[in-house]
PDB file of C-alpha atoms in Angstrom:
ATOM      1  CA  MET A 650     -68.419-135.518  -2.512  1.00 38.00           C
ATOM      2  CA  ILE A 651     -67.047-131.960  -3.743  1.00 39.00           C
ATOM      3  CA  TYR A 652     -69.112-132.693  -6.677  1.00 38.00           C
ATOM      4  CA  THR A 653     -72.746-132.422  -4.594  1.00 43.00           C
ATOM      5  CA  SER A 654     -72.060-129.024  -3.986  1.00 50.00           C
ATOM      6  CA  LYS A 655     -70.606-126.106  -6.789  1.00 55.00           C
ATOM      7  CA  GLU A 656     -70.138-123.677  -4.046  1.00 53.00           C
ATOM      8  CA  LEU A 657     -67.392-126.309  -2.418  1.00 51.00           C
ATOM      9  CA  VAL A 658     -65.773-126.604  -6.220  1.00 54.00           C
ATOM     10  CA  ALA A 659     -65.360-123.025  -6.731  1.00 58.00           C
ATOM     11  CA  PHE A 660     -64.307-122.088  -2.417  1.00 54.00           C
ATOM     12  CA  VAL A 661     -61.466-124.939  -3.392  1.00 51.00           C
ATOM     13  CA  GLU A 662     -60.806-124.866  -7.337  1.00 53.00           C
ATOM     14  CA  ASN A 663     -57.801-121.587  -7.104  1.00 55.00           C
ATOM     15  CA  ASP A 664     -56.340-123.754  -3.949  1.00 53.00           C
ATOM     16  CA  PRO A 665     -56.706-127.530  -4.156  1.00 49.00           C
ATOM     17  CA  GLN A 666     -54.942-128.208  -1.268  1.00 48.00           C
ATOM     18  CA  LYS A 667     -57.980-126.542   0.971  1.00 51.00           C
ATOM     19  CA  ALA A 668     -60.474-129.773  -0.518  1.00 49.00           C
ATOM     20  CA  PHE A 669     -59.799-132.110   1.711  1.00 47.00           C
ATOM     21  CA  ASP A 670     -59.716-130.310   4.682  1.00 50.00           C
ATOM     22  CA  SER A 671     -62.479-127.798   4.017  1.00 51.00           C
ATOM     23  CA  TRP A 672     -64.342-131.609   3.663  1.00 46.00           C
ATOM     24  CA  ARG A 673     -62.805-132.948   7.180  1.00 48.00           C
ATOM     25  CA  LEU A 674     -63.219-129.665   9.021  1.00 48.00           C
ATOM     26  CA  LEU A 675     -67.016-129.408   7.744  1.00 49.00           C
ATOM     27  CA  TYR A 676     -67.142-133.558   8.397  1.00 45.00           C
ATOM     28  CA  ASN A 677     -66.382-132.749  11.692  1.00 45.00           C
ATOM     29  CA  GLU A 678     -68.015-129.759  12.645  1.00 46.00           C
ATOM     30  CA  LYS A 679     -71.161-130.520  11.490  1.00 47.00           C
ATOM     31  CA  THR A 680     -72.048-134.295  10.336  1.00 43.00           C
ATOM     32  CA  GLY A 681     -71.859-133.111   6.271  1.00 44.00           C
ATOM     33  CA  LEU A 682     -70.936-131.023   3.576  1.00 44.00           C
ATOM     34  CA  THR A 683     -72.988-127.418   3.931  1.00 46.00           C
ATOM     35  CA  LYS A 684     -73.505-125.474   0.359  1.00 48.00           C
ATOM     36  CA  ASN A 685     -73.483-121.808   2.673  1.00 55.00           C
ATOM     37  CA  VAL A 686     -69.785-120.080   1.492  1.00 54.00           C
ATOM     38  CA  GLU A 687     -70.710-118.263   5.075  1.00 59.00           C
ATOM     39  CA  ASP A 688     -69.731-121.625   6.367  1.00 54.00           C
ATOM     40  CA  LEU A 689     -66.886-122.440   4.046  1.00 51.00           C
ATOM     41  CA  ASN A 690     -64.887-119.356   4.715  1.00 59.00           C
ATOM     42  CA  LEU A 691     -65.677-119.933   8.615  1.00 54.00           C
ATOM     43  CA  VAL A 692     -63.784-123.138   7.594  1.00 50.00           C
ATOM     44  CA  SER A 693     -61.120-121.471   5.966  1.00 51.00           C
ATOM     45  CA  LYS A 694     -60.170-119.370   8.501  1.00 54.00           C
ATOM     46  CA  ASN A 695     -60.341-122.287  11.268  1.00 50.00           C
ATOM     47  CA  PHE A 696     -57.892-124.193   9.735  1.00 47.00           C
ATOM     48  CA  ASP A 697     -55.953-121.567   8.180  1.00 49.00           C
ATOM     49  CA  VAL A 698     -56.180-120.894  12.662  1.00 47.00           C
ATOM     50  CA  LYS A 699     -55.032-124.528  13.089  1.00 46.00           C
ATOM     51  CA  ASN A 700     -52.218-124.084  10.497  1.00 48.00           C
ATOM     52  CA  ASN A 701     -50.314-121.531  11.523  1.00 49.00           C
ATOM     53  CA  ALA A 702     -50.450-122.539  15.159  1.00 52.00           C
ATOM     54  CA  LEU A 703     -48.582-125.927  14.052  1.00 72.00           C
ATOM     55  CA  TRP A 704     -45.338-124.753  16.403  1.00 78.00           C
ATOM     56  CA  PRO A 705     -45.296-123.793  19.932  1.00 84.00           C
ATOM     57  CA  PRO A 706     -45.305-120.344  21.195  1.00 85.00           C
ATOM     58  CA  ALA A 707     -42.773-118.511  22.679  1.00 88.00           C
ATOM     59  CA  ASN A 708     -39.569-119.984  20.622  1.00 89.00           C
ATOM     60  CA  GLY A 709     -41.070-123.711  22.095  1.00 90.00           C
ATOM     61  CA  GLY A 710     -39.536-122.348  25.898  1.00 92.00           C
ATOM     62  CA  TYR A 711     -40.871-121.395  28.717  1.00 93.00           C
ATOM     63  CA  GLY A 712     -40.044-120.251  32.152  1.00 92.00           C
ATOM     64  CA  GLN A 713     -37.437-118.290  32.759  1.00 93.00           C
ATOM     65  CA  LEU A 714     -35.114-118.430  30.186  1.00 95.00           C
ATOM     66  CA  VAL A 715     -31.498-118.300  30.541  1.00 96.00           C
ATOM     67  CA  LYS A 716     -28.495-116.280  28.090  1.00 97.00           C
ATOM     68  CA  ARG A 717     -25.145-117.048  28.423  1.00 97.00           C
ATOM     69  CA  LEU A 718     -22.748-117.725  25.983  1.00 96.00           C
ATOM     70  CA  PRO A 719     -21.871-121.609  26.079  1.00 97.00           C
ATOM     71  CA  ASN A 720     -18.334-123.116  27.895  1.00 96.00           C
ATOM     72  CA  GLU A 721     -15.592-125.195  25.965  1.00 94.00           C
ATOM     73  CA  ASN A 722     -15.727-128.205  25.750  1.00 93.00           C
ATOM     74  CA  GLU A 723     -19.704-128.194  26.480  1.00 96.00           C
ATOM     75  CA  VAL A 724     -21.697-130.981  24.955  1.00 97.00           C
ATOM     76  CA  PHE A 725     -25.304-130.417  23.643  1.00 98.00           C
ATOM     77  CA  ASP A 726     -27.917-133.188  21.201  1.00 97.00           C
ATOM     78  CA  ARG A 727     -29.520-132.566  18.957  1.00 97.00           C
ATOM     79  CA  TYR A 728     -32.320-134.516  16.241  1.00 97.00           C
ATOM     80  CA  GLY A 729     -32.795-133.623  12.954  1.00 95.00           C
ATOM     81  CA  GLY A 730     -32.219-133.864   9.873  1.00 93.00           C
ATOM     82  CA  SER A 731     -29.417-132.972   6.542  1.00 92.00           C
ATOM     83  CA  PHE A 732     -29.542-130.009   3.977  1.00 88.00           C
ATOM     84  CA  GLY A 733     -28.352-131.768   1.152  1.00 87.00           C
ATOM     85  CA  ASP A 734     -24.330-132.989   1.610  1.00 84.00           C
ATOM     86  CA  LEU A 735     -21.164-130.570   1.595  1.00 82.00           C
ATOM     87  CA  GLU A 736     -18.811-130.674  -0.907  1.00 77.00           C
ATOM     88  CA  ASP A 737     -16.734-133.298  -0.124  1.00 71.00           C
ATOM     89  CA  GLY A 738     -20.263-135.784   1.130  1.00 77.00           C
ATOM     90  CA  THR A 739     -20.761-134.404   4.258  1.00 83.00           C
ATOM     91  CA  PRO A 740     -23.885-134.708   5.687  1.00 88.00           C
ATOM     92  CA  ASN A 741     -24.947-130.414   6.340  1.00 91.00           C
ATOM     93  CA  LEU A 742     -26.345-130.896   9.968  1.00 93.00           C
ATOM     94  CA  GLY A 743     -27.638-127.738  10.558  1.00 93.00           C
ATOM     95  CA  GLY A 744     -31.156-126.555  12.851  1.00 93.00           C
ATOM     96  CA  ALA A 745     -31.073-124.033  15.692  1.00 94.00           C
ATOM     97  CA  TYR A 746     -32.523-126.530  18.584  1.00 96.00           C
ATOM     98  CA  THR A 747     -30.895-128.442  20.812  1.00 97.00           C
ATOM     99  CA  SER A 748     -30.569-129.905  24.121  1.00 97.00           C
ATOM    100  CA  PRO A 749     -28.104-129.133  26.975  1.00 97.00           C
ATOM    101  CA  MET A 750     -26.601-132.698  28.892  1.00 96.00           C
ATOM    102  CA  PHE A 751     -25.027-133.279  31.968  1.00 90.00           C
ATOM    103  CA  ASN A 752     -23.489-136.097  33.026  1.00 88.00           C
ATOM    104  CA  GLY A 753     -23.320-137.427  29.097  1.00 86.00           C
ATOM    105  CA  LYS A 754     -27.279-138.375  30.245  1.00 94.00           C
ATOM    106  CA  PRO A 755     -29.707-137.669  27.816  1.00 96.00           C
ATOM    107  CA  HIS A 756     -33.031-135.779  28.031  1.00 97.00           C
ATOM    108  CA  ASP A 757     -36.327-138.617  26.936  1.00 96.00           C
ATOM    109  CA  PHE A 758     -36.881-137.957  24.342  1.00 97.00           C
ATOM    110  CA  ASP A 759     -40.806-137.603  24.456  1.00 95.00           C
ATOM    111  CA  GLY A 760     -39.953-134.585  26.297  1.00 96.00           C
ATOM    112  CA  ARG A 761     -38.055-132.476  23.315  1.00 95.00           C
ATOM    113  CA  THR A 762     -41.211-131.695  22.357  1.00 91.00           C
ATOM    114  CA  LEU A 763     -40.569-132.619  18.499  1.00 94.00           C
ATOM    115  CA  ASN A 764     -42.770-132.620  16.296  1.00 90.00           C
ATOM    116  CA  MET A 765     -42.240-135.974  14.283  1.00 92.00           C
ATOM    117  CA  GLU A 766     -41.483-139.322  15.724  1.00 94.00           C
ATOM    118  CA  LYS A 767     -38.132-140.594  16.689  1.00 96.00           C
ATOM    119  CA  ASN A 768     -37.921-143.061  14.178  1.00 95.00           C
ATOM    120  CA  GLU A 769     -38.411-139.865  11.372  1.00 95.00           C
ATOM    121  CA  TYR A 770     -35.732-138.878  12.147  1.00 96.00           C
ATOM    122  CA  ASP A 771     -32.718-139.379  10.059  1.00 94.00           C
ATOM    123  CA  PHE A 772     -29.705-138.634  12.666  1.00 94.00           C
ATOM    124  CA  TYR A 773     -29.309-137.586  16.394  1.00 95.00           C
ATOM    125  CA  TYR A 774     -26.426-136.640  17.239  1.00 94.00           C
ATOM    126  CA  LYS A 775     -23.732-134.683  20.169  1.00 94.00           C
ATOM    127  CA  ILE A 776     -22.302-131.400  19.321  1.00 95.00           C
ATOM    128  CA  THR A 777     -19.141-130.469  21.006  1.00 94.00           C
ATOM    129  CA  ILE A 778     -18.556-126.707  21.635  1.00 95.00           C
ATOM    130  CA  LYS A 779     -14.963-125.530  21.326  1.00 92.00           C
ATOM    131  CA  ASP A 780     -15.789-122.681  20.417  1.00 94.00           C
ATOM    132  CA  PRO A 781     -17.262-121.000  22.365  1.00 96.00           C
ATOM    133  CA  SER A 782     -16.815-117.165  21.241  1.00 95.00           C
ATOM    134  CA  LYS A 783     -19.136-118.546  18.679  1.00 95.00           C
ATOM    135  CA  PHE A 784     -22.566-118.403  20.087  1.00 97.00           C
ATOM    136  CA  GLU A 785     -25.030-117.456  22.241  1.00 97.00           C
ATOM    137  CA  ILE A 786     -27.182-120.252  23.727  1.00 97.00           C
ATOM    138  CA  GLU A 787     -30.328-119.382  24.754  1.00 97.00           C
ATOM    139  CA  THR A 788     -32.182-122.466  27.705  1.00 97.00           C
ATOM    140  CA  ASN A 789     -35.836-122.833  29.191  1.00 96.00           C
ATOM    141  CA  ARG A 790     -38.158-126.006  29.459  1.00 96.00           C
ATOM    142  CA  ALA A 791     -39.941-126.953  25.984  1.00 95.00           C
ATOM    143  CA  ILE A 792     -43.623-126.258  25.885  1.00 93.00           C
ATOM    144  CA  PRO A 793     -45.366-129.995  25.774  1.00 92.00           C
ATOM    145  CA  TRP A 794     -46.695-129.854  22.519  1.00 90.00           C
ATOM    146  CA  PHE A 795     -47.427-132.310  19.857  1.00 88.00           C
ATOM    147  CA  GLY A 796     -48.716-135.149  21.269  1.00 87.00           C
ATOM    148  CA  LYS A 797     -45.512-135.191  23.530  1.00 92.00           C
ATOM    149  CA  VAL A 798     -45.065-134.702  26.880  1.00 92.00           C
ATOM    150  CA  GLY A 799     -42.564-131.704  26.470  1.00 93.00           C
ATOM    151  CA  LYS A 800     -40.372-129.927  29.820  1.00 94.00           C
ATOM    152  CA  ALA A 801     -37.125-131.107  28.980  1.00 96.00           C
ATOM    153  CA  GLU A 802     -34.427-128.707  29.275  1.00 97.00           C
ATOM    154  CA  GLN A 803     -34.146-127.539  25.747  1.00 97.00           C
ATOM    155  CA  SER A 804     -31.055-124.724  24.426  1.00 97.00           C
ATOM    156  CA  ARG A 805     -31.628-122.008  21.144  1.00 96.00           C
ATOM    157  CA  PHE A 806     -28.178-120.968  19.571  1.00 97.00           C
ATOM    158  CA  ILE A 807     -27.379-118.542  18.672  1.00 96.00           C
ATOM    159  CA  ILE A 808     -24.922-118.757  15.364  1.00 95.00           C
ATOM    160  CA  LYS A 809     -23.304-116.096  14.879  1.00 95.00           C
ATOM    161  CA  ASP A 810     -21.059-116.245  11.550  1.00 92.00           C
ATOM    162  CA  LYS A 811     -23.053-116.313   8.298  1.00 92.00           C
ATOM    163  CA  ASP A 812     -22.994-118.454   4.486  1.00 88.00           C
ATOM    164  CA  PRO A 813     -21.577-116.154   2.113  1.00 88.00           C
ATOM    165  CA  VAL A 814     -23.890-117.641   0.314  1.00 83.00           C
ATOM    166  CA  SER A 815     -27.187-118.715   0.946  1.00 83.00           C
ATOM    167  CA  GLY A 816     -26.403-115.299   4.202  1.00 86.00           C
ATOM    168  CA  TYR A 817     -28.209-117.543   6.582  1.00 89.00           C
ATOM    169  CA  ALA A 818     -26.338-118.610  10.017  1.00 93.00           C
ATOM    170  CA  LYS A 819     -24.220-121.479   9.531  1.00 94.00           C
ATOM    171  CA  THR A 820     -24.526-124.828   9.791  1.00 94.00           C
ATOM    172  CA  TRP A 821     -23.333-127.219  12.416  1.00 94.00           C
ATOM    173  CA  SER A 822     -21.734-129.482   9.720  1.00 91.00           C
ATOM    174  CA  GLN A 823     -19.548-126.305   8.336  1.00 91.00           C
ATOM    175  CA  LEU A 824     -18.633-125.077  12.107  1.00 92.00           C
ATOM    176  CA  ALA A 825     -17.650-128.357  12.291  1.00 89.00           C
ATOM    177  CA  GLN A 826     -15.097-128.490   9.288  1.00 84.00           C
ATOM    178  CA  GLU A 827     -14.070-125.371  10.333  1.00 86.00           C
ATOM    179  CA  GLY A 828     -13.218-126.074  14.161  1.00 86.00           C
ATOM    180  CA  SER A 829     -15.686-124.401  16.381  1.00 91.00           C
ATOM    181  CA  VAL A 830     -17.385-127.430  17.284  1.00 93.00           C
ATOM    182  CA  GLU A 831     -16.909-131.123  17.351  1.00 90.00           C
ATOM    183  CA  ILE A 832     -19.876-133.406  16.054  1.00 91.00           C
ATOM    184  CA  GLN A 833     -20.807-137.097  16.706  1.00 89.00           C
ATOM    185  CA  VAL A 834     -24.104-138.959  15.270  1.00 91.00           C
ATOM    186  CA  ILE A 835     -24.422-141.979  17.529  1.00 91.00           C
ATOM    187  CA  GLU A 836     -27.963-142.815  16.177  1.00 92.00           C
ATOM    188  CA  SER A 837     -29.015-142.551  12.816  1.00 93.00           C
ATOM    189  CA  PRO A 838     -33.118-143.625  13.774  1.00 95.00           C
ATOM    190  CA  SER A 839     -34.959-143.770  10.569  1.00 95.00           C
ATOM    191  CA  GLY A 840     -31.347-146.362   9.533  1.00 93.00           C
ATOM    192  CA  LYS A 841     -31.278-144.081   6.152  1.00 91.00           C
ATOM    193  CA  TYR A 842     -27.176-142.430   7.217  1.00 88.00           C
ATOM    194  CA  ALA A 843     -26.688-146.026   9.317  1.00 86.00           C
ATOM    195  CA  THR A 844     -22.813-145.759   8.085  1.00 81.00           C
ATOM    196  CA  TRP A 845     -22.910-142.748   9.365  1.00 83.00           C
ATOM    197  CA  VAL A 846     -23.043-143.955  13.380  1.00 83.00           C
ATOM    198  CA  GLY A 847     -20.198-145.809  15.230  1.00 66.00           C
ATOM    199  CA  LYS A 848     -16.797-145.476  15.602  1.00 50.00           C
ATOM    200  CA  GLY A 849     -14.717-142.537  14.578  1.00 50.00           C
ATOM    201  CA  ARG A 850     -17.943-141.271  12.256  1.00 60.00           C
ATOM    202  CA  THR A 851     -17.408-137.482  13.027  1.00 69.00           C
ATOM    203  CA  ILE A 852     -17.127-134.454  11.821  1.00 75.00           C
ATOM    204  CA  SER A 853     -14.727-132.571  12.581  1.00 66.00           C
ATOM    205  CA  LYS A 854     -11.782-129.968  12.020  1.00 58.00           C
ATOM    206  CA  THR A 855     -11.218-130.183   8.046  1.00 53.00           C
ATOM    207  CA  ILE A 856      -7.732-130.969   7.324  1.00 42.00           C
ATOM    208  CA  THR A 857      -6.498-129.369   3.637  1.00 40.00           C
ATOM    209  CA  VAL A 858      -3.403-129.849   1.011  1.00 36.00           C
ATOM    210  CA  GLY A 859      -1.877-126.765   2.398  1.00 38.00           C
ATOM    211  CA  GLY A 860      -1.986-127.818   6.233  1.00 50.00           C
ATOM    212  CA  ASP A 861       0.456-129.649   8.647  1.00 62.00           C
ATOM    213  CA  THR A 862      -0.564-132.474   7.482  1.00 70.00           C
ATOM    214  CA  PHE A 863       1.011-132.887   5.093  1.00 72.00           C
ATOM    215  CA  SER A 864       3.964-131.658   5.459  1.00 74.00           C
ATOM    216  CA  GLU A 865       3.998-134.170   8.400  1.00 76.00           C
ATOM    217  CA  LEU A 866       3.519-136.761   6.253  1.00 79.00           C
ATOM    218  CA  LYS A 867       6.426-135.875   3.423  1.00 78.00           C
ATOM    219  CA  THR A 868       8.190-135.926   6.552  1.00 79.00           C
ATOM    220  CA  LEU A 869       7.567-138.508   6.780  1.00 80.00           C
ATOM    221  CA  GLY A 870       8.049-140.639   3.689  1.00 82.00           C
ATOM    222  CA  PHE A 871       5.397-140.222   1.683  1.00 82.00           C
ATOM    223  CA  THR A 872       5.468-138.854  -1.821  1.00 85.00           C
ATOM    224  CA  ASP A 873       3.316-136.037  -2.969  1.00 82.00           C
ATOM    225  CA  ASP A 874       0.696-138.362  -4.506  1.00 84.00           C
ATOM    226  CA  VAL A 875       0.742-141.055  -1.738  1.00 83.00           C
ATOM    227  CA  ALA A 876       0.099-138.049   0.942  1.00 79.00           C
ATOM    228  CA  SER A 877      -2.558-136.054  -1.083  1.00 79.00           C
ATOM    229  CA  LYS A 878      -4.732-139.603  -1.573  1.00 80.00           C
ATOM    230  CA  ILE A 879      -4.214-139.926   2.650  1.00 77.00           C
ATOM    231  CA  ILE A 880      -5.418-136.503   2.678  1.00 72.00           C
ATOM    232  CA  SER A 881      -8.263-136.814   0.045  1.00 71.00           C
ATOM    233  CA  LYS A 882      -9.719-140.181   1.461  1.00 65.00           C
ATOM    234  CA  ASN A 883     -10.067-138.398   5.064  1.00 58.00           C
ATOM    235  CA  LYS A 884     -12.079-136.217   3.922  1.00 55.00           C
ATOM    236  CA  SER A 885     -14.856-138.405   3.006  1.00 52.00           C
ATOM    237  CA  LEU A 886     -14.090-140.510   6.239  1.00 55.00           C
ATOM    238  CA  ASN A 887     -13.943-137.595   8.154  1.00 58.00           C
ATOM    239  CA  LEU A 888     -11.363-137.888  11.472  1.00 63.00           C
ATOM    240  CA  SER A 889     -11.082-135.717  14.037  1.00 62.00           C
ATOM    241  CA  GLU A 890      -8.448-133.638  14.698  1.00 63.00           C
ATOM    242  CA  VAL A 891      -7.125-136.155  17.787  1.00 68.00           C
ATOM    243  CA  GLU A 892      -7.735-139.306  14.836  1.00 71.00           C
ATOM    244  CA  VAL A 893      -5.188-137.664  12.886  1.00 73.00           C
ATOM    245  CA  LYS A 894      -2.388-137.127  15.514  1.00 73.00           C
ATOM    246  CA  THR A 895      -3.297-140.301  16.503  1.00 78.00           C
ATOM    247  CA  LEU A 896      -2.735-141.503  13.145  1.00 79.00           C
ATOM    248  CA  MET A 897       1.073-139.721  12.535  1.00 79.00           C
ATOM    249  CA  GLN A 898       1.903-141.281  15.953  1.00 80.00           C
ATOM    250  CA  ASP A 899       1.297-144.196  14.439  1.00 82.00           C
ATOM    251  CA  LEU A 900       2.511-144.424  11.391  1.00 82.00           C
ATOM    252  CA  LYS A 901       5.618-143.058  13.283  1.00 80.00           C
ATOM    253  CA  ASN A 902       5.764-145.365  15.046  1.00 80.00           C
ATOM    254  CA  ASN A 903       4.841-148.513  12.635  1.00 82.00           C
ATOM    255  CA  SER A 904       6.884-149.518   9.485  1.00 82.00           C
ATOM    256  CA  THR A 905       4.498-152.257   8.970  1.00 84.00           C
ATOM    257  CA  LEU A 906       1.517-149.920   9.342  1.00 83.00           C
ATOM    258  CA  MET A 907       3.573-147.589   7.350  1.00 84.00           C
ATOM    259  CA  LYS A 908       4.253-149.568   4.850  1.00 86.00           C
ATOM    260  CA  ILE A 909       0.479-150.774   4.308  1.00 86.00           C
ATOM    261  CA  VAL A 910      -0.445-146.881   3.715  1.00 84.00           C
ATOM    262  CA  ASN A 911       1.867-146.545   1.043  1.00 85.00           C
ATOM    263  CA  GLN A 912       1.224-149.095  -0.052  1.00 86.00           C
ATOM    264  CA  ASN A 913      -2.123-148.958  -0.306  1.00 84.00           C
ATOM    265  CA  PRO A 914      -3.653-144.790   0.379  1.00 80.00           C
ATOM    266  CA  GLU A 915      -6.837-145.222  -0.982  1.00 77.00           C
ATOM    267  CA  ASN A 916      -7.409-147.318   2.112  1.00 78.00           C
ATOM    268  CA  GLY A 917      -4.778-146.444   4.113  1.00 75.00           C
ATOM    269  CA  ILE A 918      -6.431-144.667   6.646  1.00 75.00           C
ATOM    270  CA  GLU A 919      -9.083-147.953   7.474  1.00 77.00           C
ATOM    271  CA  ALA A 920      -6.015-150.126   7.695  1.00 78.00           C
ATOM    272  CA  TRP A 921      -4.563-147.950  10.164  1.00 79.00           C
ATOM    273  CA  LYS A 922      -8.161-148.457  12.277  1.00 76.00           C
ATOM    274  CA  ILE A 923      -7.842-151.709  11.772  1.00 79.00           C
ATOM    275  CA  PHE A 924      -4.730-151.518  13.402  1.00 78.00           C
ATOM    276  CA  LYS A 925      -5.387-149.047  16.045  1.00 74.00           C
ATOM    277  CA  ASP A 926      -8.573-151.240  17.143  1.00 73.00           C
ATOM    278  CA  ASN A 927      -6.480-154.490  16.953  1.00 69.00           C
ATOM    279  CA  LYS A 928      -2.578-153.179  18.309  1.00 61.00           C
ATOM    280  CA  LYS A 929      -1.355-156.675  19.488  1.00 49.00           C
ATOM    281  CA  THR A 930      -2.833-158.669  16.819  1.00 49.00           C
ATOM    282  CA  LEU A 931      -1.650-156.742  13.791  1.00 47.00           C
ATOM    283  CA  CYS A 932       2.085-155.915  15.448  1.00 49.00           C
ATOM    284  CA  ASP A 933       1.733-160.155  15.865  1.00 48.00           C
TER     285      ASP A 933
END
């Protein structure tokens, strides 16, 4: 149909993206194509207005805006994607908009006014605040938009720390590895990151070869090489600080576990997780 109008060809040749949108809107509004360039320009203007109105106004919120600092161990949740991976393979989760959780209960998905369907999101995760001084939050209610009912509470985070490379606010994963928050991946609605769902899949403060954990492993009798392999493996498994402390305590108290980890340090943490979940069976 585009070739029936020289004016339409001229109108879209520098911006092919407008071809279908121009035709579609013209068809809906005028029940057919037109050769009137003024009408085409009007359609273009209308389309630009609709495109710019994709996101709701006022940062997506309405009602009284409450500004405050989050509390330590306060929990928020979020649906989102990953900005690629960090150097250790950790999904680089980011985004300012979250929902506060009350007594562990999340808001309904449709109340959040998100721009995609639930099964299109790669991650649904909880964010536990460990260092409130790193943040400010603005909380009100989500404007009904994108065909969603809205009205759920939403909290927009203002993250104070900037990434030195990009200059933008640090991502949740970066903040987690520094210890400012802890992230637990609850679900991968799209199914693309199913291995990140479940027990122990957290993003939290990273332990390094230069840290206290390395010295403690050496004290337990592990060689430098074995200790380094254990820590290197942890970077891909993302044990939380609590889990690392539990691991060290179990190693101290169980010679069988010590032997297994020493013989196969690359799989030592997986062995410990089996031990932790089935202590009675393993000890027998």
